[in-house]
Short mmCIF file of C-alpha atoms in Angstrom, two decimals:
data_model
loop_
_atom_site.label_atom_id
_atom_site.label_comp_id
_atom_site.label_asym_id
_atom_site.label_seq_id
_atom_site.Cartn_x
_atom_site.Cartn_y
_atom_site.Cartn_z
CA MET S 4 114.21 78.19 113.22
CA LYS S 5 112.56 79.89 116.23
CA LEU S 6 112.05 83.62 116.55
CA SER S 7 111.55 85.88 119.51
CA LEU S 8 109.09 88.57 118.46
CA LYS S 9 107.85 91.71 120.19
CA ARG S 10 104.18 91.79 121.12
CA THR S 11 101.59 93.88 122.91
CA ILE S 12 98.60 92.00 124.38
CA LEU S 13 95.16 93.23 125.40
CA PRO S 14 92.06 91.23 126.51
CA VAL S 15 90.61 88.49 124.30
CA ALA S 16 87.72 89.29 121.95
CA ILE S 17 84.58 87.25 121.32
CA ILE S 18 84.56 85.35 118.02
CA ALA S 19 81.50 85.76 115.77
CA LEU S 20 80.39 83.34 113.07
CA ALA S 21 80.51 83.94 109.33
CA TYR S 22 79.10 81.79 106.54
CA ALA S 23 80.20 81.64 102.95
CA PRO S 24 79.18 79.50 99.96
CA ASN S 25 81.33 77.41 97.58
CA PHE S 26 83.67 75.90 100.22
CA VAL S 27 83.51 73.70 103.31
CA PHE S 28 85.40 75.48 106.07
CA ALA S 29 85.18 76.56 109.68
CA SER S 30 82.92 79.58 110.15
CA ASP S 31 85.55 81.39 112.24
CA SER S 32 88.23 81.38 109.56
CA TRP S 33 89.76 83.14 106.55
CA PRO S 34 91.32 80.08 104.86
CA ASN S 35 92.59 81.52 101.56
CA TRP S 36 93.49 84.66 99.66
CA ARG S 37 90.40 86.94 99.38
CA GLY S 38 88.61 85.08 102.15
CA PRO S 39 85.92 82.41 102.47
CA THR S 40 83.53 83.94 99.90
CA GLN S 41 86.41 84.71 97.48
CA ASN S 42 84.76 88.12 97.00
CA GLY S 43 86.31 90.06 99.87
CA THR S 44 83.08 89.97 101.90
CA VAL S 45 82.59 88.54 105.39
CA PRO S 46 78.91 87.88 106.24
CA GLY S 47 78.08 88.11 109.94
CA ALA S 48 81.35 89.75 111.00
CA LYS S 49 81.34 92.87 113.20
CA PRO S 50 84.85 94.38 113.25
CA PRO S 51 85.64 97.89 114.56
CA ILE S 52 85.15 100.91 112.36
CA GLU S 53 87.68 103.01 114.31
CA TRP S 54 91.25 102.27 115.40
CA SER S 55 94.66 103.83 115.95
CA GLU S 56 97.91 102.90 117.68
CA ASP S 57 96.10 103.68 120.97
CA LYS S 58 92.55 102.53 120.22
CA ASN S 59 90.97 99.09 119.73
CA ILE S 60 94.34 97.30 119.46
CA LYS S 61 93.96 93.83 120.97
CA TRP S 62 97.58 92.95 120.22
CA LYS S 63 100.44 94.02 117.97
CA MET S 64 103.23 91.67 116.88
CA GLU S 65 106.48 92.61 115.15
CA ILE S 66 107.01 90.43 112.07
CA PRO S 67 110.49 89.92 110.58
CA GLY S 68 111.24 90.27 106.88
CA SER S 69 109.10 91.51 104.01
CA GLY S 70 105.59 92.51 105.07
CA LEU S 71 103.62 92.06 101.85
CA ALA S 72 101.92 88.66 102.15
CA THR S 73 98.34 88.69 103.45
CA PRO S 74 97.83 86.20 106.32
CA ILE S 75 95.15 83.53 106.54
CA VAL S 76 93.28 82.40 109.67
CA TRP S 77 92.05 78.98 110.73
CA LYS S 78 90.11 79.06 114.01
CA ASP S 79 92.67 79.99 116.70
CA ARG S 80 95.72 80.18 114.39
CA ILE S 81 97.09 82.75 111.98
CA PHE S 82 99.49 81.73 109.22
CA LEU S 83 101.66 84.18 107.28
CA LEU S 84 104.73 84.16 105.05
CA SER S 85 107.86 86.28 105.03
CA ALA S 86 111.19 86.53 103.20
CA ILE S 87 113.90 87.40 105.70
CA LYS S 88 117.20 88.80 104.43
CA GLN S 89 120.17 86.91 105.86
CA ALA S 90 123.53 88.32 106.89
CA SER S 91 125.76 88.56 103.84
CA THR S 92 128.69 86.17 103.63
CA LYS S 93 129.90 87.52 100.26
CA PRO S 94 132.29 90.37 99.51
CA SER S 95 130.56 93.67 98.83
CA SER S 96 131.54 93.40 95.16
CA ALA S 97 129.64 90.14 94.73
CA SER S 98 127.35 90.17 91.74
CA ALA S 99 123.83 88.83 91.38
CA PRO S 100 123.41 85.13 90.54
CA LYS S 101 123.93 84.22 86.91
CA PRO S 102 120.99 82.80 84.96
CA ALA S 103 120.61 79.05 85.21
CA PRO S 104 121.00 77.03 82.01
CA VAL S 105 117.88 75.91 80.19
CA VAL S 106 116.91 72.40 81.30
CA GLU S 107 113.98 70.44 79.89
CA ARG S 108 111.51 69.75 82.69
CA PRO S 109 110.07 66.22 82.95
CA ARG S 110 106.39 66.01 82.07
CA PRO S 111 103.70 65.12 84.64
CA GLY S 112 104.13 61.92 86.60
CA GLY S 113 105.22 62.93 90.08
CA GLU S 114 108.89 63.65 89.38
CA GLY S 115 110.29 66.49 91.42
CA VAL S 116 108.42 65.63 94.62
CA SER S 117 110.79 65.16 97.52
CA PRO S 118 110.45 64.77 101.27
CA ALA S 119 112.06 67.37 103.50
CA GLY S 120 115.81 67.08 103.78
CA ASN S 121 116.41 65.28 100.48
CA GLY S 122 117.79 68.31 98.66
CA ARG S 123 116.42 70.00 95.56
CA ARG S 124 116.27 69.40 91.87
CA ARG S 125 116.32 72.72 90.01
CA PRO S 126 114.61 72.36 86.62
CA ASN S 127 114.23 75.58 84.68
CA ARG S 128 111.63 76.70 82.19
CA GLY S 129 113.72 79.11 80.20
CA GLY S 130 115.88 80.76 82.85
CA PRO S 131 115.48 84.17 84.40
CA GLY S 132 116.44 85.88 81.16
CA GLY S 133 114.12 83.87 78.91
CA ARG S 134 111.43 85.69 76.97
CA GLY S 135 109.47 82.83 75.44
CA GLY S 136 108.55 85.09 72.52
CA ARG S 137 107.05 87.72 74.85
CA GLY S 138 107.96 90.52 77.19
CA GLY S 139 110.02 93.66 77.13
CA PRO S 140 113.39 94.60 78.56
CA ARG S 141 114.62 92.64 81.51
CA GLY S 142 115.97 93.77 84.84
CA GLN S 143 113.78 96.84 85.43
CA GLY S 144 112.57 95.49 88.74
CA GLY S 145 115.62 96.86 90.53
CA PRO S 146 119.07 95.35 91.11
CA GLY S 147 119.32 91.59 91.18
CA PRO S 148 119.38 90.01 94.65
CA GLN S 149 122.84 89.60 96.14
CA GLU S 150 121.89 88.22 99.54
CA GLU S 151 120.44 85.00 100.79
CA HIS S 152 116.87 85.06 102.09
CA ALA S 153 115.05 82.70 104.44
CA PHE S 154 111.59 81.86 103.08
CA HIS S 155 109.65 81.58 106.25
CA ILE S 156 106.25 80.44 107.60
CA LEU S 157 104.88 81.71 110.92
CA ALA S 158 101.96 80.29 112.91
CA LEU S 159 100.62 82.72 115.52
CA ASP S 160 98.05 82.33 118.27
CA ARG S 161 95.02 84.32 117.22
CA ASN S 162 94.12 85.37 120.77
CA SER S 163 97.54 86.64 121.83
CA GLY S 164 99.76 87.00 118.75
CA GLU S 165 102.33 84.66 120.30
CA VAL S 166 104.37 82.44 117.99
CA ILE S 167 103.14 78.83 118.05
CA TRP S 168 105.69 77.61 115.52
CA SER S 169 107.97 79.03 112.85
CA GLU S 170 109.70 77.16 110.03
CA THR S 171 112.05 78.07 107.22
CA ALA S 172 110.98 76.30 104.03
CA ARG S 173 114.11 77.28 102.09
CA LYS S 174 117.21 79.45 102.35
CA GLU S 175 118.26 80.71 98.97
CA THR S 176 119.56 83.68 97.01
CA PRO S 177 116.73 84.48 94.56
CA HIS S 178 117.61 84.14 90.88
CA GLU S 179 116.13 87.55 89.97
CA GLY S 180 115.04 90.74 91.70
CA HIS S 181 111.64 92.30 92.23
CA HIS S 182 109.82 95.57 91.68
CA PRO S 183 110.86 98.21 94.25
CA THR S 184 107.36 98.10 95.79
CA HIS S 185 107.18 94.30 95.70
CA GLY S 186 108.92 91.52 97.68
CA PHE S 187 109.98 87.89 97.67
CA ALA S 188 107.01 86.53 99.69
CA SER S 189 103.79 88.12 98.46
CA GLY S 190 101.37 85.22 98.06
CA SER S 191 99.02 83.90 100.73
CA PRO S 192 99.02 80.29 101.95
CA VAL S 193 95.81 78.20 101.87
CA THR S 194 94.37 75.65 104.31
CA ASP S 195 91.51 73.16 104.51
CA GLY S 196 91.79 72.89 108.29
CA GLN S 197 93.92 69.74 108.06
CA ASN S 198 97.02 70.94 106.21
CA LEU S 199 98.66 74.16 105.06
CA TRP S 200 99.89 74.74 101.50
CA VAL S 201 102.50 77.38 100.76
CA SER S 202 103.85 78.60 97.43
CA PHE S 203 107.15 80.43 97.44
CA GLY S 204 107.09 80.19 93.63
CA SER S 205 110.62 79.67 92.35
CA ARG S 206 111.68 78.51 95.82
CA GLY S 207 109.20 75.64 95.82
CA ILE S 208 105.68 74.51 96.74
CA PHE S 209 105.22 73.05 100.26
CA CYS S 210 102.61 71.19 102.27
CA TYR S 211 102.72 71.32 106.09
CA ASP S 212 100.45 69.98 108.76
CA LEU S 213 99.06 72.62 111.09
CA HIS S 214 101.79 71.86 113.64
CA GLY S 215 104.60 72.81 111.25
CA ALA S 216 105.74 69.37 110.01
CA VAL S 217 106.55 69.10 106.29
CA ILE S 218 104.36 66.55 104.47
CA TRP S 219 105.70 67.10 100.95
CA GLU S 220 107.48 69.64 98.78
CA THR S 221 108.01 70.01 95.05
CA ASP S 222 109.87 72.31 92.70
CA LEU S 223 108.45 73.77 89.48
CA GLY S 224 111.69 75.54 88.51
CA ASP S 225 112.42 79.24 88.20
CA LEU S 226 109.81 81.75 87.11
CA SER S 227 111.01 84.34 84.62
CA THR S 228 108.90 87.41 85.39
CA ARG S 229 108.41 90.47 83.24
CA ASN S 230 111.17 93.03 83.93
CA ALA S 231 112.16 90.92 86.97
CA PHE S 232 109.16 92.41 88.77
CA GLY S 233 108.84 89.33 91.02
CA GLU S 234 106.20 86.74 91.88
CA GLY S 235 102.83 87.06 93.58
CA ALA S 236 100.16 84.44 92.74
CA SER S 237 98.62 82.47 95.61
CA PRO S 238 97.84 78.73 95.40
CA VAL S 239 94.17 77.66 95.54
CA LEU S 240 92.38 74.44 96.47
CA ALA S 241 89.84 72.73 94.22
CA GLY S 242 88.66 69.49 95.81
CA ASP S 243 91.71 67.26 96.24
CA SER S 244 93.85 69.40 93.92
CA LEU S 245 96.15 72.32 94.64
CA LEU S 246 96.25 74.70 91.67
CA VAL S 247 99.30 76.86 91.02
CA LEU S 248 99.39 79.54 88.32
CA TRP S 249 102.75 79.88 86.57
CA ASP S 250 102.43 82.87 84.19
CA GLN S 251 105.82 84.14 83.07
CA GLU S 252 107.98 85.26 80.12
CA SER S 253 108.87 81.67 79.26
CA GLN S 254 106.10 79.05 78.79
CA SER S 255 103.18 79.84 81.08
CA TYR S 256 100.85 77.19 82.50
CA LEU S 257 98.32 76.26 85.16
CA VAL S 258 99.26 73.12 87.08
CA ALA S 259 97.26 70.86 89.42
CA LEU S 260 99.05 68.95 92.19
CA ASP S 261 97.56 66.22 94.35
CA LYS S 262 97.10 68.08 97.63
CA LYS S 263 97.98 64.96 99.66
CA THR S 264 101.17 63.93 97.86
CA GLY S 265 102.34 66.79 95.62
CA LYS S 266 102.17 64.57 92.55
CA GLU S 267 101.43 66.48 89.36
CA LEU S 268 97.96 65.61 88.07
CA TRP S 269 97.76 67.79 84.95
CA ARG S 270 99.33 70.83 83.36
CA THR S 271 97.71 73.16 80.82
CA GLU S 272 99.92 75.54 78.87
CA ARG S 273 98.77 79.16 78.60
CA ASP S 274 99.44 81.76 75.94
CA GLU S 275 100.01 84.52 78.48
CA PRO S 276 102.83 86.81 79.62
CA THR S 277 103.63 87.34 83.30
CA SER S 278 100.66 87.96 85.56
CA TRP S 279 100.27 88.27 89.31
CA THR S 280 96.65 87.20 89.56
CA THR S 281 95.20 84.20 91.43
CA PRO S 282 92.55 81.79 90.05
CA VAL S 283 89.03 81.88 91.47
CA ILE S 284 87.20 78.57 91.97
CA VAL S 285 83.48 78.12 91.31
CA GLU S 286 81.15 75.18 90.64
CA VAL S 287 78.84 75.67 87.66
CA ASP S 288 76.29 73.01 86.65
CA GLY S 289 78.23 70.31 88.48
CA ILE S 290 81.65 71.20 87.02
CA THR S 291 84.25 72.98 89.11
CA GLN S 292 85.92 75.77 87.18
CA ALA S 293 89.18 77.60 87.80
CA ILE S 294 88.81 81.05 86.25
CA VAL S 295 92.03 82.93 85.53
CA ALA S 296 92.15 86.52 84.32
CA GLY S 297 94.71 87.18 81.59
CA SER S 298 96.17 89.90 79.40
CA ASN S 299 95.41 87.95 76.23
CA LYS S 300 92.28 86.18 77.45
CA THR S 301 90.42 85.36 80.62
CA ARG S 302 90.02 81.58 80.65
CA SER S 303 87.99 79.00 82.56
CA TYR S 304 89.43 75.51 83.11
CA ASN S 305 87.84 72.26 84.27
CA THR S 306 89.70 71.54 87.53
CA ALA S 307 89.32 67.77 87.00
CA ASN S 308 91.53 67.69 83.90
CA GLY S 309 92.68 71.19 82.96
CA GLU S 310 90.55 71.35 79.80
CA LEU S 311 89.49 74.78 78.59
CA ILE S 312 85.77 75.54 79.10
CA TRP S 313 85.57 79.13 77.83
CA GLU S 314 87.74 82.16 77.09
CA ALA S 315 87.23 85.88 76.52
CA SER S 316 89.55 88.71 75.50
CA GLY S 317 89.26 92.30 76.65
CA LEU S 318 91.60 93.00 79.58
CA THR S 319 94.72 95.18 79.50
CA TYR S 320 98.34 94.21 80.19
CA ASN S 321 99.95 93.21 83.51
CA VAL S 322 96.92 91.55 85.09
CA ILE S 323 97.08 91.50 88.91
CA PRO S 324 93.57 91.66 90.48
CA THR S 325 91.80 88.39 91.32
CA PRO S 326 88.32 87.94 89.80
CA VAL S 327 85.18 87.92 91.96
CA ILE S 328 82.04 85.85 91.37
CA ASN S 329 78.33 85.55 92.10
CA ASP S 330 75.75 83.02 90.90
CA ASP S 331 75.64 84.44 87.38
CA PHE S 332 78.88 86.20 86.49
CA VAL S 333 82.59 86.40 87.03
CA TYR S 334 83.91 89.96 87.21
CA VAL S 335 87.41 90.55 85.83
CA VAL S 336 89.30 93.84 85.92
CA SER S 337 92.65 95.30 84.89
CA GLY S 338 94.09 98.78 85.15
CA TYR S 339 97.52 99.05 83.52
CA LYS S 340 97.84 101.06 80.25
CA GLY S 341 94.09 101.40 80.13
CA ARG S 342 91.09 100.32 82.18
CA SER S 343 88.80 97.34 81.67
CA VAL S 344 85.92 95.86 83.69
CA GLN S 345 83.96 92.86 82.39
CA ALA S 346 81.02 90.80 83.67
CA ILE S 347 81.20 87.38 81.99
CA ASN S 348 78.49 84.70 82.12
CA LEU S 349 79.67 81.73 84.17
CA ARG S 350 77.83 79.34 81.83
CA SER S 351 79.82 80.40 78.79
CA LYS S 352 81.29 77.87 76.36
CA GLY S 353 84.11 78.32 73.87
CA ASP S 354 85.45 81.72 72.81
CA VAL S 355 82.92 84.30 73.98
CA SER S 356 84.94 87.42 73.15
CA ASP S 357 82.67 90.23 71.91
CA SER S 358 79.60 88.07 72.44
CA ALA S 359 76.43 88.28 74.53
CA SER S 360 78.23 86.26 77.21
CA ILE S 361 79.92 89.52 78.15
CA ALA S 362 76.92 90.88 80.05
CA TRP S 363 78.45 94.32 80.39
CA SER S 364 81.82 96.04 80.33
CA ALA S 365 83.31 99.41 81.25
CA PRO S 366 86.51 101.15 80.04
CA HIS S 367 87.10 103.15 83.22
CA SER S 368 87.86 103.09 86.95
CA ALA S 369 89.51 99.64 87.08
CA PRO S 370 92.30 98.87 89.61
CA TYR S 371 95.87 97.95 88.73
CA VAL S 372 96.92 96.00 91.85
CA ALA S 373 94.01 95.74 94.31
CA SER S 374 91.20 93.25 93.67
CA PRO S 375 87.58 94.44 93.57
CA VAL S 376 84.92 93.72 96.20
CA LEU S 377 81.54 92.20 95.33
CA SER S 378 79.03 92.93 98.09
CA GLY S 379 75.49 91.91 97.18
CA ASN S 380 74.66 93.81 94.01
CA ARG S 381 77.50 96.33 94.47
CA LEU S 382 80.88 95.96 92.76
CA PHE S 383 83.50 98.26 94.33
CA MET S 384 86.99 99.04 93.03
CA ASN S 385 89.64 101.73 93.20
CA LYS S 386 91.15 103.35 90.10
CA GLY S 387 94.65 102.25 89.08
CA ASN S 388 96.71 102.44 92.26
CA ASP S 389 95.09 105.75 93.12
CA ALA S 390 92.71 106.74 95.91
CA TYR S 391 89.48 106.98 93.93
CA LEU S 392 86.52 104.64 94.48
CA THR S 393 83.83 103.51 92.02
CA CYS S 394 80.71 101.41 92.63
CA PHE S 395 78.91 99.55 89.82
CA ASN S 396 75.59 97.74 89.79
CA ALA S 397 76.96 94.21 89.43
CA GLN S 398 74.02 92.98 87.33
CA THR S 399 73.70 95.83 84.85
CA GLY S 400 76.96 97.80 84.94
CA GLU S 401 75.12 100.98 85.96
CA VAL S 402 77.47 103.33 87.82
CA TYR S 403 76.21 104.18 91.31
CA PHE S 404 79.16 106.52 91.87
CA GLN S 405 82.46 106.99 90.06
CA ASP S 406 85.98 108.01 91.08
CA GLU S 407 85.05 109.47 94.45
CA SER S 408 88.14 110.80 96.25
CA LEU S 409 89.39 108.76 99.21
CA GLU S 410 90.70 111.70 101.18
CA GLY S 411 93.81 111.07 103.26
CA ILE S 412 94.98 108.09 101.16
CA ARG S 413 97.71 108.58 98.55
CA GLY S 414 97.96 105.10 97.01
CA ILE S 415 96.43 101.63 97.28
CA TYR S 416 97.88 98.13 96.88
CA ALA S 417 95.78 96.31 99.53
CA SER S 418 92.47 94.82 98.35
CA PRO S 419 89.44 96.26 100.17
CA ILE S 420 87.01 94.05 102.11
CA SER S 421 83.42 94.43 103.28
CA ALA S 422 81.78 93.51 106.60
CA ASN S 423 78.79 94.65 108.65
CA GLY S 424 77.72 97.31 106.19
CA HIS S 425 81.16 98.86 105.77
CA LEU S 426 83.97 98.78 103.25
CA TYR S 427 87.55 98.78 104.61
CA ILE S 428 90.11 100.47 102.35
CA LEU S 429 93.80 100.54 103.39
CA GLY S 430 96.25 103.05 101.96
CA LYS S 431 99.93 102.44 101.30
CA GLU S 432 101.10 105.06 103.82
CA GLY S 433 99.17 103.65 106.81
CA VAL S 434 95.92 105.64 106.52
CA SER S 435 92.74 103.56 106.23
CA LEU S 436 89.18 104.61 105.46
CA VAL S 437 85.94 102.92 106.44
CA ILE S 438 83.29 103.60 103.79
CA LYS S 439 79.58 102.91 103.94
CA ASP S 440 78.81 99.73 101.93
CA SER S 441 76.12 101.47 99.95
CA GLU S 442 75.09 102.80 96.56
CA GLU S 443 75.91 106.26 97.93
CA PHE S 444 79.48 107.28 98.76
CA GLU S 445 80.01 108.13 102.43
CA ILE S 446 83.21 108.11 104.49
CA VAL S 447 82.51 106.79 108.00
CA SER S 448 85.96 107.07 109.61
CA THR S 449 89.64 107.74 108.96
CA ASN S 450 92.23 105.64 110.81
CA GLN S 451 96.03 105.78 111.06
CA LEU S 452 98.73 103.22 111.88
CA ASP S 453 102.44 103.96 112.11
CA ALA S 454 103.82 101.98 109.14
CA PRO S 455 103.10 101.49 105.41
CA ILE S 456 100.53 98.89 104.35
CA ASP S 457 100.61 96.76 101.20
CA ALA S 458 99.12 93.49 102.49
CA SER S 459 95.34 93.18 102.27
CA PRO S 460 93.26 93.20 105.46
CA VAL S 461 91.56 90.13 106.94
CA ILE S 462 88.35 90.02 108.98
CA VAL S 463 87.27 87.10 111.16
CA GLY S 464 84.35 87.53 113.54
CA ASN S 465 84.80 90.77 115.48
CA GLU S 466 88.49 91.07 114.62
CA LEU S 467 90.29 92.98 111.90
CA PHE S 468 93.85 91.88 111.07
CA ILE S 469 96.17 94.36 109.35
CA ARG S 470 99.74 93.59 108.37
CA THR S 471 101.94 96.64 107.95
CA HIS S 472 105.55 96.50 106.70
CA THR S 473 106.67 95.85 110.28
CA HIS S 474 103.82 94.43 112.39
CA LEU S 475 100.66 92.36 112.42
CA TYR S 476 97.77 94.04 114.28
CA CYS S 477 94.69 92.42 115.75
CA ILE S 478 92.04 95.14 116.01
CA SER S 479 88.87 94.54 118.04
CA ASN S 480 86.05 96.45 119.71
CA ASP S 481 86.51 94.14 122.72
CA SER S 482 90.08 95.32 123.34
#
């Protein structure tokens, strides 16, 4: 499927270099959700601190479909996902799809992997109405979907915004709806510079080369999300494994797929309700851990075999933010029906709930949707979905400032990022603030674009990429 998209082009910007630990990747890239450092920081980058529809816009590209998924960048290419509503072929009285019957899913061993064009097997882990012993009332995410959607991948030229290739991974009527502020394509893809991995959740997991050819695809069945609020976790790479989190109202689990073939390597069941978080990957004393925040417990898994390394309780319900890490701690937060911030020792073993492995904790100021930013010794986060900012000392939990008002912003879903001494905070209604990355609160600039923003920003070199509900912007001082 090829698309003709509207674009505005201005002169090319110079690319700066950025370095980040923990991964091998090109220095001029943002290869995964939350960026190369996994902490929302971009060392060495120098993006603009001011922009508008008429200022510092290098190019602007109209993007079809739902504009919630944050893009990734690999050198001269940008990759992003979208769910595009198709023209209805059903009578207006057509009802939403009925729940699929419960089907026992085969255990690990590679079943379910199919090359492109060979059709789909649709196993189900409890059906869209399944509760698995957890959850509340169903169907509060809005009316069930009644129209087919194209689940779509776009590759854009970073210098011009032009479409290099576009592919539809699947056309399907989703089995359940989503929260009114959510969508059907909210996760980010991930790349190692050789291939691109995409999770459309219930619509399948896909591996492409960087030219748009399908290498493999597999199907994990249908997620059954709390209140039909929808799906949002992004896949992550850990060595030769692709990890996919599958937290839902039926049996939850973390699964590892061979990144080259899609074969299932291991699967670890989780005692968790639906979450929308993404694992964070870190190597500790020679063992690579996948740390997953959770309503019942935050857990760390050995990525080689899925075995549990440590766990800790203490977060609230409906966990969405992705943890951030430094050399000593992982920082986990949640902000629904309460607030919780925890700094947990990365060298923990076993159940460390209420132990000295929790270096510090705070019952205030935690975000509901947006992930925190860890910049040096400063841990930044907004409060709930509201426009208030707090900064903690990451080592001690001391509060540098708390619940400072982000004037001009009325709500936040996008996760902030830090570069060149500044914190970039995007509001839902199109207003963005640039804050001094400091122990003292200071607003540097206020900026406005013409459409709502829910996707998180991306910074590569001197360029800031912002996806609104309608367009992708490349913002640069060299425009």
